[in-house]
Amino acid sequence: MRTVAAVVLVFEAIVIGLAVPVAINLGGIDPGLAAGLWGGMALAALVLAGLQRFVWAHYAAWALQAAVLFSSFWVDGMLLAAIVFASLWVVGVVMGQRTDDRASAMEAAEAGSEGGAETSVPSTSSQETR
């Protein structure tokens, strides 16, 4: 799940960074405000992508998704990008958790089978003795 979350955040950081000139030119937002708001969120997305091994960073990324979604109402067209990335985030978290659960179940099953009776291993020699 952490890898998927980090990948989504990196791509989201690129899109948020590209939203700065769009907000300035098409949205009429002050350049300082646009750079501070969306540039800061892009930087936060990159930092959080690198820190996904920590639980608090995962929850902070959820807050970042909400911030991007709410700030996208200021500029036409950004709402669609925010909805797409929020959807990717939710799907990535859900599917990543399922994948992690399956991997844990497989590891537990393998560990359980190793503790059982030993199985015979066939000989790998090409010469047979008679």
CSV table of C-alpha atoms in Angstrom, one decimal:
chain,number,residue,atom,x,y,z
A,1,MET,CA,0.0,0.0,0.0
A,2,ARG,CA,2.8,2.4,0.8
A,3,THR,CA,4.3,2.1,-2.6
A,4,VAL,CA,1.1,2.8,-4.4
A,5,ALA,CA,0.4,5.7,-2.1
A,6,ALA,CA,3.9,7.2,-2.8
A,7,VAL,CA,3.5,6.8,-6.6
A,8,VAL,CA,0.1,8.5,-6.5
A,9,LEU,CA,1.5,11.4,-4.4
A,10,VAL,CA,4.5,11.9,-6.8
A,11,PHE,CA,2.2,12.1,-9.9
A,12,GLU,CA,-0.1,14.3,-7.9
A,13,ALA,CA,2.8,16.6,-7.0
A,14,ILE,CA,3.5,17.1,-10.7
A,15,VAL,CA,-0.1,17.9,-11.5
A,16,ILE,CA,-0.4,20.3,-8.5
A,17,GLY,CA,2.8,22.0,-9.6
A,18,LEU,CA,1.5,22.4,-13.1
A,19,ALA,CA,-1.6,24.0,-11.7
A,20,VAL,CA,0.3,27.0,-10.5
A,21,PRO,CA,0.6,28.7,-13.9
A,22,VAL,CA,-2.9,27.7,-14.8
A,23,ALA,CA,-4.2,29.3,-11.6
A,24,ILE,CA,-2.2,32.5,-12.4
A,25,ASN,CA,-3.1,32.8,-16.1
A,26,LEU,CA,-6.6,31.3,-16.3
A,27,GLY,CA,-7.9,31.8,-12.8
A,28,GLY,CA,-6.5,35.3,-12.2
A,29,ILE,CA,-5.1,34.2,-8.8
A,30,ASP,CA,-2.2,36.4,-7.4
A,31,PRO,CA,1.1,34.7,-8.4
A,32,GLY,CA,2.4,34.8,-4.8
A,33,LEU,CA,-0.8,33.1,-3.5
A,34,ALA,CA,-0.8,30.5,-6.3
A,35,ALA,CA,2.8,29.7,-5.8
A,36,GLY,CA,2.5,29.5,-2.0
A,37,LEU,CA,-0.7,27.5,-2.0
A,38,TRP,CA,-0.4,25.0,-4.8
A,39,GLY,CA,3.4,25.1,-4.8
A,40,GLY,CA,3.4,24.3,-1.1
A,41,MET,CA,1.0,21.5,-1.6
A,42,ALA,CA,3.1,20.1,-4.4
A,43,LEU,CA,6.1,20.1,-2.2
A,44,ALA,CA,4.1,18.6,0.7
A,45,ALA,CA,3.0,15.8,-1.7
A,46,LEU,CA,6.7,15.0,-2.6
A,47,VAL,CA,7.8,15.0,1.0
A,48,LEU,CA,4.8,12.8,2.1
A,49,ALA,CA,5.6,10.4,-0.8
A,50,GLY,CA,9.0,9.8,0.7
A,51,LEU,CA,7.6,9.4,4.2
A,52,GLN,CA,4.9,6.9,3.5
A,53,ARG,CA,6.7,4.4,5.7
A,54,PHE,CA,5.3,6.3,8.7
A,55,VAL,CA,1.7,6.0,9.7
A,56,TRP,CA,1.3,9.8,10.4
A,57,ALA,CA,2.5,10.6,6.9
A,58,HIS,CA,-0.3,8.4,5.5
A,59,TYR,CA,-2.9,10.3,7.5
A,60,ALA,CA,-1.3,13.6,6.5
A,61,ALA,CA,-1.6,12.6,2.8
A,62,TRP,CA,-5.3,12.1,3.4
A,63,ALA,CA,-5.5,15.7,4.7
A,64,LEU,CA,-3.5,16.8,1.6
A,65,GLN,CA,-6.1,15.1,-0.6
A,66,ALA,CA,-8.8,17.1,1.2
A,67,ALA,CA,-6.8,20.4,0.9
A,68,VAL,CA,-6.3,19.9,-2.9
A,69,LEU,CA,-9.9,19.1,-3.4
A,70,PHE,CA,-11.1,22.2,-1.5
A,71,SER,CA,-8.6,24.6,-3.1
A,72,SER,CA,-9.5,23.4,-6.5
A,73,PHE,CA,-12.8,25.3,-6.4
A,74,TRP,CA,-10.9,28.5,-7.0
A,75,VAL,CA,-9.7,27.6,-10.5
A,76,ASP,CA,-11.9,26.1,-13.3
A,77,GLY,CA,-10.6,22.7,-14.5
A,78,MET,CA,-8.7,21.9,-11.3
A,79,LEU,CA,-11.7,20.3,-9.7
A,80,LEU,CA,-11.5,17.5,-12.3
A,81,ALA,CA,-7.9,16.8,-11.6
A,82,ALA,CA,-8.5,16.9,-7.8
A,83,ILE,CA,-11.4,14.4,-8.1
A,84,VAL,CA,-9.2,12.1,-10.3
A,85,PHE,CA,-6.3,12.1,-7.9
A,86,ALA,CA,-8.6,11.7,-4.8
A,87,SER,CA,-10.2,8.7,-6.6
A,88,LEU,CA,-6.8,7.3,-7.4
A,89,TRP,CA,-5.7,7.8,-3.8
A,90,VAL,CA,-8.8,5.9,-2.4
A,91,VAL,CA,-8.5,3.1,-5.0
A,92,GLY,CA,-4.7,2.8,-4.4
A,93,VAL,CA,-5.2,2.6,-0.6
A,94,VAL,CA,-8.0,0.1,-0.8
A,95,MET,CA,-6.3,-2.1,-3.4
A,96,GLY,CA,-2.9,-1.7,-1.7
A,97,GLN,CA,-4.4,-2.9,1.6
A,98,ARG,CA,-5.9,-5.9,-0.1
A,99,THR,CA,-2.6,-6.8,-1.7
A,100,ASP,CA,-0.8,-6.4,1.7
A,101,ASP,CA,-3.5,-8.6,3.4
A,102,ARG,CA,-3.0,-11.3,0.7
A,103,ALA,CA,0.7,-11.2,1.0
A,104,SER,CA,0.5,-11.5,4.8
A,105,ALA,CA,-1.9,-14.4,4.5
A,106,MET,CA,0.4,-16.2,2.0
A,107,GLU,CA,3.4,-15.7,4.3
A,108,ALA,CA,1.4,-17.0,7.3
A,109,ALA,CA,0.4,-20.1,5.2
A,110,GLU,CA,4.0,-20.7,4.2
A,111,ALA,CA,5.2,-20.4,7.7
A,112,GLY,CA,2.5,-22.8,8.9
A,113,SER,CA,3.4,-25.4,6.2
A,114,GLU,CA,7.1,-25.2,7.2
A,115,GLY,CA,6.3,-26.2,10.7
A,116,GLY,CA,4.5,-29.4,9.6
A,117,ALA,CA,5.9,-32.7,8.4
A,118,GLU,CA,9.0,-32.6,6.3
A,119,THR,CA,8.5,-33.4,2.6
A,120,SER,CA,11.0,-35.5,0.6
A,121,VAL,CA,13.0,-33.6,-2.0
A,122,PRO,CA,13.7,-35.5,-5.2
A,123,SER,CA,17.3,-36.1,-6.2
A,124,THR,CA,18.8,-33.7,-8.8
A,125,SER,CA,21.6,-36.0,-9.9
A,126,SER,CA,21.4,-37.1,-13.5
A,127,GLN,CA,23.1,-40.5,-12.9
A,128,GLU,CA,21.2,-43.3,-11.3
A,129,THR,CA,22.9,-46.1,-9.4
A,130,ARG,CA,21.6,-49.6,-9.8
